[in-house]
Structure formats: C-alpha cells, structure tokens
Amino acid sequence: MLRTIFFLSFLLIISSHASVQDFCVGDLKAPEGPAGYSCKKPSLVTVDDFVFTGLRSAGNTSNLTKAAVSTAFAAQFPGVNGLGISIARADLAPNSIIPMHTHPGASELLLVTQGSILAGFVSSANDVYLKKLRRGDVMVFPQGLLHFGINAAAGNSIAFVSYSSPSPGLQFLDFALFANDLPSKLVEKTTFLDAATVKALKAVLGGTG
C-alpha cells in the first residue's frame, strides 16, 4: 500500500512539474484576450523580450495635464505577459496633474524618485486617503479605486509605478464623462452640473453630444 501511495505521489509531482512553464512571452502579432497574449514560440524568444529600455527618458509633458506616463505593459514589454506584473514611469512638470482615474485590472505601487507628489485615492465607502509623498516614499492604490497625483514640487517630479497585472487597464473619470458622445443632458443629470459647465468641459476634452 505504501509503495502504491508513493508511486502515485511521484507521478503527481512529475505531471505537475511538466505543466509548469518558465514564461509566456507575449506574441504581439496575435490579439490580446482576457488572459493576455498567447505565447510566442520558445524558439523565437530572445533576451530582448525580457528587457525594456523605454523608461530611460522622460515622457512628453507638453499636453493639457503637463504630465506623461510611459508604460511597460505587455503590449510594449512582452516579457511580462502572464507574470502578473508591469511597470510605468510618470513624469510631472511644474503645476501638472494626473487626473482622477482607475485601473480595473490591477493594484498599483507608486515610488517617488524625484520631487514631491500629492497623491491620494477614494475608497468604495468614499473615504479619502491623501498624502504628500517625497523622494523615496511609496504609496499603494488598491485595485479599481479612483486615484490621482499632483506635482507638489516647484520643479519636475518623477515616479515609477508598478502594477499587479501585465495589462492593468486605465479609465480617466473626466474622459469617461466629457471626452466622448455621452449626451450632455445625461451628464448634467448624473453629475448635477449645469449645461454651461458640461459644454465647457466637453469643449476642452473633445467630447460631443
């Protein structure tokens, strides 16, 4: 009996190890599904699939928010596909903001490496958690919760942000309300804003309706 149990356990261990893959480098030529990209053939994988150099330089902050976020998600960095991680770089010029937004698919860790950032998030109970972060400080934003960042320094601020998913997703609250064709009457009713304010915000963000 003991020999039988040992033999079955041994087979179970072998079969479980046989099903484990070291990695699943994303095949960016294939469409991305809910579980990520399909795996590139191992014979086509190179060391460059595991290296990303796109965060060396600052992003272009010449925009409405005066901020830039450079991402190393699975779509840009196929080596993280299937690993449950990704990273980004946030560059904030003076008087810049990263507007209220959410990542439906991941929690986020923000590490300030230069300057100072006023960061915060709002819980599902509408409690506000707000902190001025300085160089070396880290803050976590739980998955799916609205959060934001404001440059609190006189000069440029920089942060590196890691996520618990290779494709965390992104939705800006302001863009969801004012940068599409959602009818203005509905926006007014659901936000309690007057028609003139909604019209002005849609004009700024390119919305219609």
PDB file of C-alpha atoms in Angstrom:
ATOM      1  CA  MET A   1       0.000   0.000   0.000  1.00  0.00           C
ATOM      2  CA  LEU A   2       2.774   2.431   0.942  1.00  0.00           C
ATOM      3  CA  ARG A   3       4.597   1.691  -2.293  1.00  0.00           C
ATOM      4  CA  THR A   4       1.413   2.394  -4.263  1.00  0.00           C
ATOM      5  CA  ILE A   5       0.865   5.713  -2.473  1.00  0.00           C
ATOM      6  CA  PHE A   6       4.494   6.694  -3.025  1.00  0.00           C
ATOM      7  CA  PHE A   7       4.306   5.786  -6.721  1.00  0.00           C
ATOM      8  CA  LEU A   8       1.081   7.773  -7.246  1.00  0.00           C
ATOM      9  CA  SER A   9       2.541  10.750  -5.405  1.00  0.00           C
ATOM     10  CA  PHE A  10       5.649  10.560  -7.564  1.00  0.00           C
ATOM     11  CA  LEU A  11       3.540  10.559 -10.745  1.00  0.00           C
ATOM     12  CA  LEU A  12       1.552  13.530  -9.463  1.00  0.00           C
ATOM     13  CA  ILE A  13       4.732  15.523  -8.794  1.00  0.00           C
ATOM     14  CA  ILE A  14       6.129  14.711 -12.241  1.00  0.00           C
ATOM     15  CA  SER A  15       2.900  15.676 -14.013  1.00  0.00           C
ATOM     16  CA  SER A  16       2.556  18.933 -12.070  1.00  0.00           C
ATOM     17  CA  HIS A  17       6.099  19.973 -12.934  1.00  0.00           C
ATOM     18  CA  ALA A  18       5.585  19.016 -16.559  1.00  0.00           C
ATOM     19  CA  SER A  19       2.718  21.520 -16.857  1.00  0.00           C
ATOM     20  CA  VAL A  20       4.723  24.461 -15.500  1.00  0.00           C
ATOM     21  CA  GLN A  21       6.129  26.992 -17.987  1.00  0.00           C
ATOM     22  CA  ASP A  22       9.021  29.258 -17.143  1.00  0.00           C
ATOM     23  CA  PHE A  23       7.425  32.141 -19.015  1.00  0.00           C
ATOM     24  CA  CYS A  24       4.942  33.070 -21.712  1.00  0.00           C
ATOM     25  CA  VAL A  25       6.417  35.878 -23.766  1.00  0.00           C
ATOM     26  CA  GLY A  26       3.512  37.593 -25.466  1.00  0.00           C
ATOM     27  CA  ASP A  27       3.019  37.129 -29.181  1.00  0.00           C
ATOM     28  CA  LEU A  28       2.129  40.704 -30.073  1.00  0.00           C
ATOM     29  CA  LYS A  29       1.099  39.657 -33.579  1.00  0.00           C
ATOM     30  CA  ALA A  30      -1.878  37.844 -32.040  1.00  0.00           C
ATOM     31  CA  PRO A  31      -4.861  39.599 -30.430  1.00  0.00           C
ATOM     32  CA  GLU A  32      -4.861  40.160 -26.681  1.00  0.00           C
ATOM     33  CA  GLY A  33      -7.556  38.225 -24.819  1.00  0.00           C
ATOM     34  CA  PRO A  34      -8.843  38.351 -21.235  1.00  0.00           C
ATOM     35  CA  ALA A  35      -5.926  36.161 -20.130  1.00  0.00           C
ATOM     36  CA  GLY A  36      -3.345  38.191 -22.055  1.00  0.00           C
ATOM     37  CA  TYR A  37      -1.464  37.357 -25.224  1.00  0.00           C
ATOM     38  CA  SER A  38      -0.814  33.868 -26.485  1.00  0.00           C
ATOM     39  CA  CYS A  39       2.749  32.634 -26.006  1.00  0.00           C
ATOM     40  CA  LYS A  40       5.442  33.247 -28.562  1.00  0.00           C
ATOM     41  CA  LYS A  41       7.155  30.072 -29.739  1.00  0.00           C
ATOM     42  CA  PRO A  42      10.123  29.381 -27.407  1.00  0.00           C
ATOM     43  CA  SER A  43      12.456  29.114 -30.398  1.00  0.00           C
ATOM     44  CA  LEU A  44      11.631  32.752 -31.274  1.00  0.00           C
ATOM     45  CA  VAL A  45      12.195  34.150 -27.780  1.00  0.00           C
ATOM     46  CA  THR A  46      15.323  36.266 -27.252  1.00  0.00           C
ATOM     47  CA  VAL A  47      16.818  38.145 -24.320  1.00  0.00           C
ATOM     48  CA  ASP A  48      15.386  41.367 -25.753  1.00  0.00           C
ATOM     49  CA  ASP A  49      11.906  40.091 -24.891  1.00  0.00           C
ATOM     50  CA  PHE A  50      12.884  40.379 -21.220  1.00  0.00           C
ATOM     51  CA  VAL A  51      14.462  43.840 -21.428  1.00  0.00           C
ATOM     52  CA  PHE A  52      12.646  47.180 -21.843  1.00  0.00           C
ATOM     53  CA  THR A  53      14.530  50.451 -22.328  1.00  0.00           C
ATOM     54  CA  GLY A  54      11.580  52.772 -22.859  1.00  0.00           C
ATOM     55  CA  LEU A  55      11.653  54.205 -19.342  1.00  0.00           C
ATOM     56  CA  ARG A  56      15.130  55.707 -19.606  1.00  0.00           C
ATOM     57  CA  SER A  57      13.915  59.088 -20.824  1.00  0.00           C
ATOM     58  CA  ALA A  58      11.217  61.476 -19.667  1.00  0.00           C
ATOM     59  CA  GLY A  59       7.889  61.454 -21.438  1.00  0.00           C
ATOM     60  CA  ASN A  60       6.462  64.417 -23.330  1.00  0.00           C
ATOM     61  CA  THR A  61       4.662  66.685 -20.843  1.00  0.00           C
ATOM     62  CA  SER A  62       3.529  69.220 -23.455  1.00  0.00           C
ATOM     63  CA  ASN A  63      -0.164  68.453 -23.024  1.00  0.00           C
ATOM     64  CA  LEU A  64      -3.249  69.538 -21.113  1.00  0.00           C
ATOM     65  CA  THR A  65      -2.221  67.821 -17.861  1.00  0.00           C
ATOM     66  CA  LYS A  66       1.505  68.685 -18.148  1.00  0.00           C
ATOM     67  CA  ALA A  67       2.230  65.064 -17.210  1.00  0.00           C
ATOM     68  CA  ALA A  68       3.290  61.951 -19.097  1.00  0.00           C
ATOM     69  CA  VAL A  69       3.079  58.270 -18.253  1.00  0.00           C
ATOM     70  CA  SER A  70       5.326  55.882 -20.194  1.00  0.00           C
ATOM     71  CA  THR A  71       4.146  52.286 -19.849  1.00  0.00           C
ATOM     72  CA  ALA A  72       5.876  48.926 -19.936  1.00  0.00           C
ATOM     73  CA  PHE A  73       2.756  46.799 -20.127  1.00  0.00           C
ATOM     74  CA  ALA A  74       2.524  43.518 -22.023  1.00  0.00           C
ATOM     75  CA  ALA A  75       1.742  45.398 -25.236  1.00  0.00           C
ATOM     76  CA  GLN A  76       5.098  47.206 -25.031  1.00  0.00           C
ATOM     77  CA  PHE A  77       7.072  44.704 -22.947  1.00  0.00           C
ATOM     78  CA  PRO A  78       6.018  41.164 -23.977  1.00  0.00           C
ATOM     79  CA  GLY A  79       8.257  39.542 -21.358  1.00  0.00           C
ATOM     80  CA  VAL A  80       5.806  40.448 -18.568  1.00  0.00           C
ATOM     81  CA  ASN A  81       2.921  38.656 -20.285  1.00  0.00           C
ATOM     82  CA  GLY A  82       1.441  36.086 -17.902  1.00  0.00           C
ATOM     83  CA  LEU A  83       3.636  37.110 -14.955  1.00  0.00           C
ATOM     84  CA  GLY A  84       1.131  39.338 -13.157  1.00  0.00           C
ATOM     85  CA  ILE A  85       3.392  42.421 -13.141  1.00  0.00           C
ATOM     86  CA  SER A  86       4.168  45.550 -15.151  1.00  0.00           C
ATOM     87  CA  ILE A  87       5.706  48.987 -14.623  1.00  0.00           C
ATOM     88  CA  ALA A  88       5.450  52.577 -15.817  1.00  0.00           C
ATOM     89  CA  ARG A  89       7.221  55.905 -15.462  1.00  0.00           C
ATOM     90  CA  ALA A  90       5.359  59.097 -14.576  1.00  0.00           C
ATOM     91  CA  ASP A  91       6.888  62.483 -15.401  1.00  0.00           C
ATOM     92  CA  LEU A  92       5.215  65.527 -13.884  1.00  0.00           C
ATOM     93  CA  ALA A  93       6.186  69.033 -14.970  1.00  0.00           C
ATOM     94  CA  PRO A  94       5.523  72.002 -12.645  1.00  0.00           C
ATOM     95  CA  ASN A  95       1.790  72.535 -11.977  1.00  0.00           C
ATOM     96  CA  SER A  96       0.943  69.185 -13.528  1.00  0.00           C
ATOM     97  CA  ILE A  97      -1.721  66.661 -12.617  1.00  0.00           C
ATOM     98  CA  ILE A  98      -2.519  63.023 -13.246  1.00  0.00           C
ATOM     99  CA  PRO A  99      -6.322  63.248 -13.231  1.00  0.00           C
ATOM    100  CA  MET A 100      -8.651  61.009 -11.262  1.00  0.00           C
ATOM    101  CA  HIS A 101      -8.546  57.561 -12.843  1.00  0.00           C
ATOM    102  CA  THR A 102      -8.792  53.859 -12.135  1.00  0.00           C
ATOM    103  CA  HIS A 103      -7.079  50.613 -13.160  1.00  0.00           C
ATOM    104  CA  PRO A 104      -9.814  47.956 -13.301  1.00  0.00           C
ATOM    105  CA  GLY A 105      -7.340  45.090 -13.516  1.00  0.00           C
ATOM    106  CA  ALA A 106      -4.586  45.859 -11.021  1.00  0.00           C
ATOM    107  CA  SER A 107      -3.409  47.368  -7.771  1.00  0.00           C
ATOM    108  CA  GLU A 108      -0.643  49.954  -8.043  1.00  0.00           C
ATOM    109  CA  LEU A 109       2.536  50.840  -6.141  1.00  0.00           C
ATOM    110  CA  LEU A 110       3.938  54.341  -6.692  1.00  0.00           C
ATOM    111  CA  LEU A 111       7.564  55.157  -5.819  1.00  0.00           C
ATOM    112  CA  VAL A 112       8.648  58.805  -5.962  1.00  0.00           C
ATOM    113  CA  THR A 113      12.230  59.135  -7.239  1.00  0.00           C
ATOM    114  CA  GLN A 114      12.391  62.895  -7.725  1.00  0.00           C
ATOM    115  CA  GLY A 115      10.472  65.881  -6.398  1.00  0.00           C
ATOM    116  CA  SER A 116       7.221  65.568  -4.483  1.00  0.00           C
ATOM    117  CA  ILE A 117       3.741  64.322  -5.399  1.00  0.00           C
ATOM    118  CA  LEU A 118       0.429  64.888  -3.639  1.00  0.00           C
ATOM    119  CA  ALA A 119      -1.286  61.536  -4.172  1.00  0.00           C
ATOM    120  CA  GLY A 120      -4.492  60.004  -2.979  1.00  0.00           C
ATOM    121  CA  PHE A 121      -7.359  57.625  -3.595  1.00  0.00           C
ATOM    122  CA  VAL A 122     -11.046  57.325  -2.722  1.00  0.00           C
ATOM    123  CA  SER A 123     -12.382  54.080  -1.245  1.00  0.00           C
ATOM    124  CA  SER A 124     -15.692  52.475  -2.213  1.00  0.00           C
ATOM    125  CA  ALA A 125     -17.033  53.955   1.047  1.00  0.00           C
ATOM    126  CA  ASN A 126     -15.994  57.413  -0.263  1.00  0.00           C
ATOM    127  CA  ASP A 127     -13.262  57.790   2.352  1.00  0.00           C
ATOM    128  CA  VAL A 128     -10.315  59.857   1.104  1.00  0.00           C
ATOM    129  CA  TYR A 129      -6.687  58.812   1.686  1.00  0.00           C
ATOM    130  CA  LEU A 130      -4.338  61.665   0.810  1.00  0.00           C
ATOM    131  CA  LYS A 131      -0.595  62.140   1.356  1.00  0.00           C
ATOM    132  CA  LYS A 132       2.218  64.374   0.153  1.00  0.00           C
ATOM    133  CA  LEU A 133       4.953  61.989  -0.971  1.00  0.00           C
ATOM    134  CA  ARG A 134       8.626  62.846  -1.165  1.00  0.00           C
ATOM    135  CA  ARG A 135      11.595  61.129  -2.783  1.00  0.00           C
ATOM    136  CA  GLY A 136      11.808  57.521  -1.626  1.00  0.00           C
ATOM    137  CA  ASP A 137       8.191  57.359  -0.425  1.00  0.00           C
ATOM    138  CA  VAL A 138       5.873  54.618  -1.648  1.00  0.00           C
ATOM    139  CA  MET A 139       2.076  54.562  -1.756  1.00  0.00           C
ATOM    140  CA  VAL A 140      -0.280  51.760  -2.751  1.00  0.00           C
ATOM    141  CA  PHE A 141      -3.559  52.225  -4.615  1.00  0.00           C
ATOM    142  CA  PRO A 142      -5.900  49.214  -4.287  1.00  0.00           C
ATOM    143  CA  GLN A 143      -7.305  47.702  -7.453  1.00  0.00           C
ATOM    144  CA  GLY A 144     -10.167  49.524  -9.119  1.00  0.00           C
ATOM    145  CA  LEU A 145     -10.233  52.566  -6.822  1.00  0.00           C
ATOM    146  CA  LEU A 146     -10.161  56.134  -8.134  1.00  0.00           C
ATOM    147  CA  HIS A 147      -6.810  57.825  -7.524  1.00  0.00           C
ATOM    148  CA  PHE A 148      -4.758  60.799  -8.719  1.00  0.00           C
ATOM    149  CA  GLY A 149      -1.447  62.633  -8.454  1.00  0.00           C
ATOM    150  CA  ILE A 150      -0.484  66.315  -8.388  1.00  0.00           C
ATOM    151  CA  ASN A 151       3.053  67.642  -8.664  1.00  0.00           C
ATOM    152  CA  ALA A 152       3.738  69.262  -5.297  1.00  0.00           C
ATOM    153  CA  ALA A 153       7.273  70.414  -6.164  1.00  0.00           C
ATOM    154  CA  ALA A 154       8.455  73.650  -7.763  1.00  0.00           C
ATOM    155  CA  GLY A 155      10.347  71.661 -10.398  1.00  0.00           C
ATOM    156  CA  ASN A 156       9.816  68.346 -12.146  1.00  0.00           C
ATOM    157  CA  SER A 157       8.752  65.229 -10.246  1.00  0.00           C
ATOM    158  CA  ILE A 158       9.276  61.626 -11.301  1.00  0.00           C
ATOM    159  CA  ALA A 159       7.714  58.409 -10.072  1.00  0.00           C
ATOM    160  CA  PHE A 160       7.950  54.763 -11.077  1.00  0.00           C
ATOM    161  CA  VAL A 161       4.756  52.787 -10.805  1.00  0.00           C
ATOM    162  CA  SER A 162       4.360  49.005 -10.633  1.00  0.00           C
ATOM    163  CA  TYR A 163       1.146  47.073 -11.203  1.00  0.00           C
ATOM    164  CA  SER A 164      -0.142  43.635 -10.221  1.00  0.00           C
ATOM    165  CA  SER A 165      -1.061  42.845 -13.820  1.00  0.00           C
ATOM    166  CA  PRO A 166       0.730  42.937 -17.188  1.00  0.00           C
ATOM    167  CA  SER A 167      -2.335  44.777 -18.562  1.00  0.00           C
ATOM    168  CA  PRO A 168      -3.851  46.831 -15.709  1.00  0.00           C
ATOM    169  CA  GLY A 169      -6.301  48.788 -17.836  1.00  0.00           C
ATOM    170  CA  LEU A 170      -6.963  52.513 -17.498  1.00  0.00           C
ATOM    171  CA  GLN A 171     -10.010  54.782 -17.359  1.00  0.00           C
ATOM    172  CA  PHE A 172      -9.940  58.519 -16.632  1.00  0.00           C
ATOM    173  CA  LEU A 173     -13.055  59.800 -14.895  1.00  0.00           C
ATOM    174  CA  ASP A 174     -13.096  63.131 -16.742  1.00  0.00           C
ATOM    175  CA  PHE A 175     -12.628  61.456 -20.120  1.00  0.00           C
ATOM    176  CA  ALA A 176     -15.429  58.985 -19.386  1.00  0.00           C
ATOM    177  CA  LEU A 177     -17.799  61.904 -18.785  1.00  0.00           C
ATOM    178  CA  PHE A 178     -16.618  64.620 -21.156  1.00  0.00           C
ATOM    179  CA  ALA A 179     -14.403  63.150 -23.925  1.00  0.00           C
ATOM    180  CA  ASN A 180     -16.988  61.066 -25.780  1.00  0.00           C
ATOM    181  CA  ASP A 181     -20.515  61.338 -27.206  1.00  0.00           C
ATOM    182  CA  LEU A 182     -22.404  60.699 -23.963  1.00  0.00           C
ATOM    183  CA  PRO A 183     -25.380  63.088 -24.291  1.00  0.00           C
ATOM    184  CA  SER A 184     -24.851  66.300 -22.347  1.00  0.00           C
ATOM    185  CA  LYS A 185     -28.321  66.074 -20.797  1.00  0.00           C
ATOM    186  CA  LEU A 186     -27.395  62.748 -19.235  1.00  0.00           C
ATOM    187  CA  VAL A 187     -24.091  64.133 -17.972  1.00  0.00           C
ATOM    188  CA  GLU A 188     -25.929  67.066 -16.402  1.00  0.00           C
ATOM    189  CA  LYS A 189     -28.424  64.802 -14.660  1.00  0.00           C
ATOM    190  CA  THR A 190     -25.863  62.297 -13.375  1.00  0.00           C
ATOM    191  CA  THR A 191     -23.277  64.836 -12.221  1.00  0.00           C
ATOM    192  CA  PHE A 192     -25.530  67.728 -11.067  1.00  0.00           C
ATOM    193  CA  LEU A 193     -23.521  70.088 -13.294  1.00  0.00           C
ATOM    194  CA  ASP A 194     -25.190  72.864 -15.255  1.00  0.00           C
ATOM    195  CA  ALA A 195     -25.332  72.875 -19.053  1.00  0.00           C
ATOM    196  CA  ALA A 196     -22.705  75.609 -19.457  1.00  0.00           C
ATOM    197  CA  THR A 197     -20.144  73.710 -17.353  1.00  0.00           C
ATOM    198  CA  VAL A 198     -20.722  70.446 -19.217  1.00  0.00           C
ATOM    199  CA  LYS A 199     -20.425  72.240 -22.562  1.00  0.00           C
ATOM    200  CA  ALA A 200     -17.169  73.904 -21.484  1.00  0.00           C
ATOM    201  CA  LEU A 201     -15.637  70.630 -20.254  1.00  0.00           C
ATOM    202  CA  LYS A 202     -16.626  68.795 -23.412  1.00  0.00           C
ATOM    203  CA  ALA A 203     -15.037  71.557 -25.470  1.00  0.00           C
ATOM    204  CA  VAL A 204     -11.762  71.175 -23.558  1.00  0.00           C
ATOM    205  CA  LEU A 205     -11.668  67.372 -23.755  1.00  0.00           C
ATOM    206  CA  GLY A 206     -13.113  66.944 -27.249  1.00  0.00           C
ATOM    207  CA  GLY A 207     -16.481  65.477 -26.354  1.00  0.00           C
ATOM    208  CA  THR A 208     -19.703  65.809 -28.363  1.00  0.00           C
ATOM    209  CA  GLY A 209     -23.393  65.259 -27.776  1.00  0.00           C
TER     210      GLY A 209
END
